[in-house]
Structure formats: C-alpha cells, structure tokens
C-alpha cells in the first residue's frame, strides 16, 4: 500500500507538535462539541496549516486529519483511487461524495472479518489536495456522525482554491528541491506540511520526513535518540557533537535517520524507502540536514 504511510507518519508528527499547539486554524473545537455531542468537551491536541488533532478527557476518543498535496488535480484524484484500492481488500469501504468524486469512508476488518464500529477512517480530495482523517469514539459511530465528519473534513479543503494557503501547506523551508529529487527520483511527489516544524514528501513508496522539536534540552534529546537507536550510528561532526545518522536498523522498516541539535531545536530527518538506503541516499539525507542547519 503505497500511501499507507500517511496516517501513521502524520500521527507521529501530531505528537511532535502537541505540546505547543493550542488551536486548529481550520475550525474551533466547539464544532465537534455540537456534532459529536456524546463526547464533550473536545480540545485541540495539535494544529497547523494542514493538520489538526483533537481528543476528549478520555484519550481513546479522538479525531484528526491531515492534508496531502499532489502535483496536480489529476494526481490528487489518482491518490484517492489508489488509497481506496489499497484498503478495499481488508476494509468495509463506503463512498463519501462530500469528500470528492473519489472520496470514501472505510473501516478495517480484523482477522475474523469483523469491523470495530467505534473507529472510522476518511479519505477525500479537492483540486490538488487530499485529506485523510480518522474518528474514534466510545460507542458505535452513527450515520449522522459519519456525515458530519465527512462534511467537516470537506470544509478544510478550501486551501485547494487559495494559492496563498496552498503555498503555506506545501512549502517546507527545511527541504532543498535538488536533494529531494536525489532521494525521490521517480513519480509524482505528494507533500504534507502540517505546520512550520514538520514536513513529509513521498513518491513511489519512498518517504522523507522532517520533524523539528523545540526544547531547552534539545542536545540531551538528540544524544538520547542516537543512543537508543537499534541501528548502526555514524557521527556527523559537521552538524555538531550531538549529531549522527542511524542506518541498518535491527528493528522496524528499512530507513536512515539523521538526528542533530542546533540551539534550542532538535532536528530529525528520516528517509523511509522499501529497501535499506544506499550510501548515496544516506549522503543526500545528510546534505539535507546540513541544508536545514543553515536556515
């Protein structure tokens, strides 16, 4: 499933920004209080130009979404088709016209072929933007709640027809186009910039993730991340004493990760291909990190 990264990776980015974010630019939490009134009050956990997440006092009751920008209207529509085809075999899929011509709602099946009626995922498109969302409640999600969330997600796609807003959702200051091209040479790019501290670019099953964490303990955080990596770690003196690249990891998917501290910021650059990153790919990732360090 080429686009299965979108929910998992962007949930991690939401966690990365949860401490600082207090507001969702797309809509106020009070709208969820009205539309999902069985679970209140809702509060913002993270929020940015292309991503927001919410939860209640019961953290298992949550909702969130992220935008993914394609290179064209056709690419965004094709992404929705591809995503639906990817989940169809193991999910109950229902069309959601409010989320675009190829918009849909789905609920994954367990090994017995049953679904969890309290959990639901959404996917849609408008213009060159895709939206991916999720909803988890205590009780079974009703048809009215499903329609409410689908319409709410559709309302966030106004950026698709607003050049300034679209630019804000696709411009990542930490990425150099030429270096991205070295790592992602084939296929149309999909881009998500949830906020100023996080970026995701992907194509053909390969993903670049940038996560920047602001903290007075950035150096200690970077050192701990490198120490705990179940990987081969090469130091990167040009990026400071608390800097390194992890690769050939014994746990998880094939990847390379550059971690370093700069002032009050900890940077993590991740490259997730389908096979172990080559030496040239690792070199390009290090160059991306060096590019960001100059910003």
PDB file of N, CA and C in Angstrom, residues 89-138:
ATOM      1  N   UNK A  89      -9.466  -4.446   0.101  1.00  0.00           N
ATOM      2  CA  UNK A  89      -9.440  -5.878   0.365  1.00  0.00           C
ATOM      3  C   UNK A  89      -9.596  -6.243   1.822  1.00  0.00           C
ATOM      4  N   UNK A  90      -9.246  -5.340   2.722  1.00  0.00           N
ATOM      5  CA  UNK A  90      -9.295  -5.646   4.152  1.00  0.00           C
ATOM      6  C   UNK A  90     -10.150  -4.650   4.925  1.00  0.00           C
ATOM      7  N   UNK A  91     -11.071  -3.989   4.237  1.00  0.00           N
ATOM      8  CA  UNK A  91     -11.903  -2.975   4.896  1.00  0.00           C
ATOM      9  C   UNK A  91     -13.296  -2.962   4.293  1.00  0.00           C
ATOM     10  N   UNK A  92     -14.232  -2.420   5.054  1.00  0.00           N
ATOM     11  CA  UNK A  92     -15.549  -2.078   4.520  1.00  0.00           C
ATOM     12  C   UNK A  92     -15.449  -0.641   4.020  1.00  0.00           C
ATOM     13  N   UNK A  93     -15.682  -0.440   2.739  1.00  0.00           N
ATOM     14  CA  UNK A  93     -15.493   0.868   2.108  1.00  0.00           C
ATOM     15  C   UNK A  93     -16.837   1.400   1.623  1.00  0.00           C
ATOM     16  N   UNK A  94     -17.125   2.664   1.941  1.00  0.00           N
ATOM     17  CA  UNK A  94     -18.382   3.305   1.551  1.00  0.00           C
ATOM     18  C   UNK A  94     -18.050   4.633   0.861  1.00  0.00           C
ATOM     19  N   UNK A  95     -18.639   4.909  -0.310  1.00  0.00           N
ATOM     20  CA  UNK A  95     -18.393   6.189  -0.983  1.00  0.00           C
ATOM     21  C   UNK A  95     -18.818   7.361  -0.114  1.00  0.00           C
ATOM     22  N   UNK A  96     -18.080   8.477  -0.234  1.00  0.00           N
ATOM     23  CA  UNK A  96     -18.408   9.705   0.504  1.00  0.00           C
ATOM     24  C   UNK A  96     -18.334  10.871  -0.480  1.00  0.00           C
ATOM     25  N   UNK A  97     -19.398  11.119  -1.241  1.00  0.00           N
ATOM     26  CA  UNK A  97     -19.386  12.151  -2.282  1.00  0.00           C
ATOM     27  C   UNK A  97     -19.030  13.540  -1.773  1.00  0.00           C
ATOM     28  N   UNK A  98     -19.322  13.829  -0.505  1.00  0.00           N
ATOM     29  CA  UNK A  98     -18.978  15.153   0.025  1.00  0.00           C
ATOM     30  C   UNK A  98     -17.474  15.362   0.070  1.00  0.00           C
ATOM     31  N   UNK A  99     -16.690  14.267   0.005  1.00  0.00           N
ATOM     32  CA  UNK A  99     -15.234  14.346   0.044  1.00  0.00           C
ATOM     33  C   UNK A  99     -14.624  14.248  -1.358  1.00  0.00           C
ATOM     34  N   UNK A 100     -15.415  14.505  -2.363  1.00  0.00           N
ATOM     35  CA  UNK A 100     -14.906  14.489  -3.729  1.00  0.00           C
ATOM     36  C   UNK A 100     -15.414  13.285  -4.504  1.00  0.00           C
ATOM     37  N   UNK A 101     -15.198  13.319  -5.807  1.00  0.00           N
ATOM     38  CA  UNK A 101     -15.689  12.257  -6.684  1.00  0.00           C
ATOM     39  C   UNK A 101     -15.202  10.875  -6.254  1.00  0.00           C
ATOM     40  N   UNK A 102     -13.953  10.804  -5.772  1.00  0.00           N
ATOM     41  CA  UNK A 102     -13.388   9.527  -5.345  1.00  0.00           C
ATOM     42  C   UNK A 102     -13.283   9.430  -3.820  1.00  0.00           C
ATOM     43  N   UNK A 103     -13.992  10.302  -3.095  1.00  0.00           N
ATOM     44  CA  UNK A 103     -13.937  10.277  -1.643  1.00  0.00           C
ATOM     45  C   UNK A 103     -14.615   9.042  -1.068  1.00  0.00           C
ATOM     46  N   UNK A 104     -14.135   8.588   0.082  1.00  0.00           N
ATOM     47  CA  UNK A 104     -14.708   7.387   0.682  1.00  0.00           C
ATOM     48  C   UNK A 104     -14.424   7.345   2.186  1.00  0.00           C
ATOM     49  N   UNK A 105     -15.174   6.476   2.840  1.00  0.00           N
ATOM     50  CA  UNK A 105     -15.016   6.188   4.268  1.00  0.00           C
ATOM     51  C   UNK A 105     -14.725   4.703   4.385  1.00  0.00           C
ATOM     52  N   UNK A 106     -13.835   4.315   5.305  1.00  0.00           N
ATOM     53  CA  UNK A 106     -13.554   2.890   5.438  1.00  0.00           C
ATOM     54  C   UNK A 106     -13.313   2.486   6.893  1.00  0.00           C
ATOM     55  N   UNK A 107     -13.607   1.213   7.149  1.00  0.00           N
ATOM     56  CA  UNK A 107     -13.401   0.609   8.461  1.00  0.00           C
ATOM     57  C   UNK A 107     -12.685  -0.722   8.275  1.00  0.00           C
ATOM     58  N   UNK A 108     -11.450  -0.844   8.747  1.00  0.00           N
ATOM     59  CA  UNK A 108     -10.679  -2.083   8.567  1.00  0.00           C
ATOM     60  C   UNK A 108     -11.339  -3.280   9.255  1.00  0.00           C
ATOM     61  N   UNK A 109     -11.155  -4.468   8.651  1.00  0.00           N
ATOM     62  CA  UNK A 109     -11.658  -5.712   9.223  1.00  0.00           C
ATOM     63  C   UNK A 109     -10.544  -6.391  10.027  1.00  0.00           C
ATOM     64  N   UNK A 110     -10.931  -7.082  11.090  1.00  0.00           N
ATOM     65  CA  UNK A 110      -9.958  -7.878  11.822  1.00  0.00           C
ATOM     66  C   UNK A 110      -9.821  -9.249  11.155  1.00  0.00           C
ATOM     67  N   UNK A 111      -9.056 -10.141  11.762  1.00  0.00           N
ATOM     68  CA  UNK A 111      -8.816 -11.459  11.165  1.00  0.00           C
ATOM     69  C   UNK A 111     -10.090 -12.272  10.996  1.00  0.00           C
ATOM     70  N   UNK A 112     -11.090 -11.980  11.826  1.00  0.00           N
ATOM     71  CA  UNK A 112     -12.363 -12.702  11.730  1.00  0.00           C
ATOM     72  C   UNK A 112     -13.311 -12.073  10.712  1.00  0.00           C
ATOM     73  N   UNK A 113     -12.888 -10.965  10.110  1.00  0.00           N
ATOM     74  CA  UNK A 113     -13.727 -10.298   9.124  1.00  0.00           C
ATOM     75  C   UNK A 113     -14.674  -9.281   9.707  1.00  0.00           C
ATOM     76  N   UNK A 114     -14.513  -8.975  11.002  1.00  0.00           N
ATOM     77  CA  UNK A 114     -15.388  -8.010  11.663  1.00  0.00           C
ATOM     78  C   UNK A 114     -14.726  -6.629  11.697  1.00  0.00           C
ATOM     79  N   UNK A 115     -15.548  -5.603  11.825  1.00  0.00           N
ATOM     80  CA  UNK A 115     -15.037  -4.236  11.957  1.00  0.00           C
ATOM     81  C   UNK A 115     -15.259  -3.744  13.377  1.00  0.00           C
ATOM     82  N   UNK A 116     -14.495  -2.732  13.739  1.00  0.00           N
ATOM     83  CA  UNK A 116     -14.702  -2.042  15.019  1.00  0.00           C
ATOM     84  C   UNK A 116     -15.666  -0.892  14.739  1.00  0.00           C
ATOM     85  N   UNK A 117     -16.911  -0.954  15.207  1.00  0.00           N
ATOM     86  CA  UNK A 117     -17.902   0.076  14.880  1.00  0.00           C
ATOM     87  C   UNK A 117     -17.611   1.428  15.519  1.00  0.00           C
ATOM     88  N   UNK A 118     -16.631   1.474  16.433  1.00  0.00           N
ATOM     89  CA  UNK A 118     -16.301   2.740  17.104  1.00  0.00           C
ATOM     90  C   UNK A 118     -15.166   3.487  16.412  1.00  0.00           C
ATOM     91  N   UNK A 119     -14.626   2.911  15.326  1.00  0.00           N
ATOM     92  CA  UNK A 119     -13.475   3.506  14.651  1.00  0.00           C
ATOM     93  C   UNK A 119     -13.747   3.643  13.159  1.00  0.00           C
ATOM     94  N   UNK A 120     -13.336   4.785  12.571  1.00  0.00           N
ATOM     95  CA  UNK A 120     -13.620   5.034  11.165  1.00  0.00           C
ATOM     96  C   UNK A 120     -12.540   5.936  10.568  1.00  0.00           C
ATOM     97  N   UNK A 121     -12.238   5.697   9.279  1.00  0.00           N
ATOM     98  CA  UNK A 121     -11.250   6.489   8.565  1.00  0.00           C
ATOM     99  C   UNK A 121     -11.883   7.126   7.329  1.00  0.00           C
ATOM    100  N   UNK A 122     -11.347   8.286   6.942  1.00  0.00           N
ATOM    101  CA  UNK A 122     -11.915   9.067   5.851  1.00  0.00           C
ATOM    102  C   UNK A 122     -10.804   9.449   4.874  1.00  0.00           C
ATOM    103  N   UNK A 123     -11.161   9.530   3.579  1.00  0.00           N
ATOM    104  CA  UNK A 123     -10.189   9.984   2.579  1.00  0.00           C
ATOM    105  C   UNK A 123     -10.932  10.714   1.472  1.00  0.00           C
ATOM    106  N   UNK A 124     -10.398  11.894   1.086  1.00  0.00           N
ATOM    107  CA  UNK A 124     -11.063  12.673   0.053  1.00  0.00           C
ATOM    108  C   UNK A 124     -10.107  13.568  -0.690  1.00  0.00           C
ATOM    109  N   UNK A 125     -10.659  14.376  -1.596  1.00  0.00           N
ATOM    110  CA  UNK A 125      -9.815  15.241  -2.427  1.00  0.00           C
ATOM    111  C   UNK A 125     -10.610  16.433  -2.948  1.00  0.00           C
ATOM    112  N   UNK A 126      -9.874  17.514  -3.201  1.00  0.00           N
ATOM    113  CA  UNK A 126     -10.402  18.681  -3.926  1.00  0.00           C
ATOM    114  C   UNK A 126      -9.205  19.375  -4.559  1.00  0.00           C
ATOM    115  N   UNK A 127      -9.318  19.695  -5.831  1.00  0.00           N
ATOM    116  CA  UNK A 127      -8.181  20.296  -6.513  1.00  0.00           C
ATOM    117  C   UNK A 127      -6.969  19.383  -6.398  1.00  0.00           C
ATOM    118  N   UNK A 128      -5.840  19.942  -6.007  1.00  0.00           N
ATOM    119  CA  UNK A 128      -4.615  19.136  -5.856  1.00  0.00           C
ATOM    120  C   UNK A 128      -4.400  18.655  -4.423  1.00  0.00           C
ATOM    121  N   UNK A 129      -5.403  18.847  -3.564  1.00  0.00           N
ATOM    122  CA  UNK A 129      -5.280  18.446  -2.153  1.00  0.00           C
ATOM    123  C   UNK A 129      -6.046  17.162  -1.852  1.00  0.00           C
ATOM    124  N   UNK A 130      -5.428  16.297  -1.059  1.00  0.00           N
ATOM    125  CA  UNK A 130      -6.118  15.155  -0.466  1.00  0.00           C
ATOM    126  C   UNK A 130      -6.253  15.407   1.028  1.00  0.00           C
ATOM    127  N   UNK A 131      -7.266  14.811   1.624  1.00  0.00           N
ATOM    128  CA  UNK A 131      -7.417  14.878   3.074  1.00  0.00           C
ATOM    129  C   UNK A 131      -7.606  13.463   3.606  1.00  0.00           C
ATOM    130  N   UNK A 132      -6.914  13.160   4.684  1.00  0.00           N
ATOM    131  CA  UNK A 132      -7.013  11.870   5.349  1.00  0.00           C
ATOM    132  C   UNK A 132      -7.427  12.123   6.787  1.00  0.00           C
ATOM    133  N   UNK A 133      -8.436  11.415   7.271  1.00  0.00           N
ATOM    134  CA  UNK A 133      -8.929  11.665   8.624  1.00  0.00           C
ATOM    135  C   UNK A 133      -9.311  10.393   9.349  1.00  0.00           C
ATOM    136  N   UNK A 134      -9.489  10.511  10.668  1.00  0.00           N
ATOM    137  CA  UNK A 134      -9.883   9.368  11.487  1.00  0.00           C
ATOM    138  C   UNK A 134     -10.794   9.844  12.608  1.00  0.00           C
ATOM    139  N   UNK A 135     -11.628   8.937  13.103  1.00  0.00           N
ATOM    140  CA  UNK A 135     -12.525   9.222  14.221  1.00  0.00           C
ATOM    141  C   UNK A 135     -12.626   7.978  15.083  1.00  0.00           C
ATOM    142  N   UNK A 136     -12.391   8.123  16.390  1.00  0.00           N
ATOM    143  CA  UNK A 136     -12.540   7.029  17.347  1.00  0.00           C
ATOM    144  C   UNK A 136     -13.449   7.490  18.483  1.00  0.00           C
ATOM    145  N   UNK A 137     -14.522   6.744  18.731  1.00  0.00           N
ATOM    146  CA  UNK A 137     -15.478   7.078  19.776  1.00  0.00           C
ATOM    147  C   UNK A 137     -15.627   5.915  20.747  1.00  0.00           C
ATOM    148  N   UNK A 138     -16.359   6.145  21.828  1.00  0.00           N
ATOM    149  CA  UNK A 138     -16.623   5.087  22.812  1.00  0.00           C
ATOM    150  C   UNK A 138     -17.699   4.147  22.315  1.00  0.00           C
TER     151      UNK A 138
END
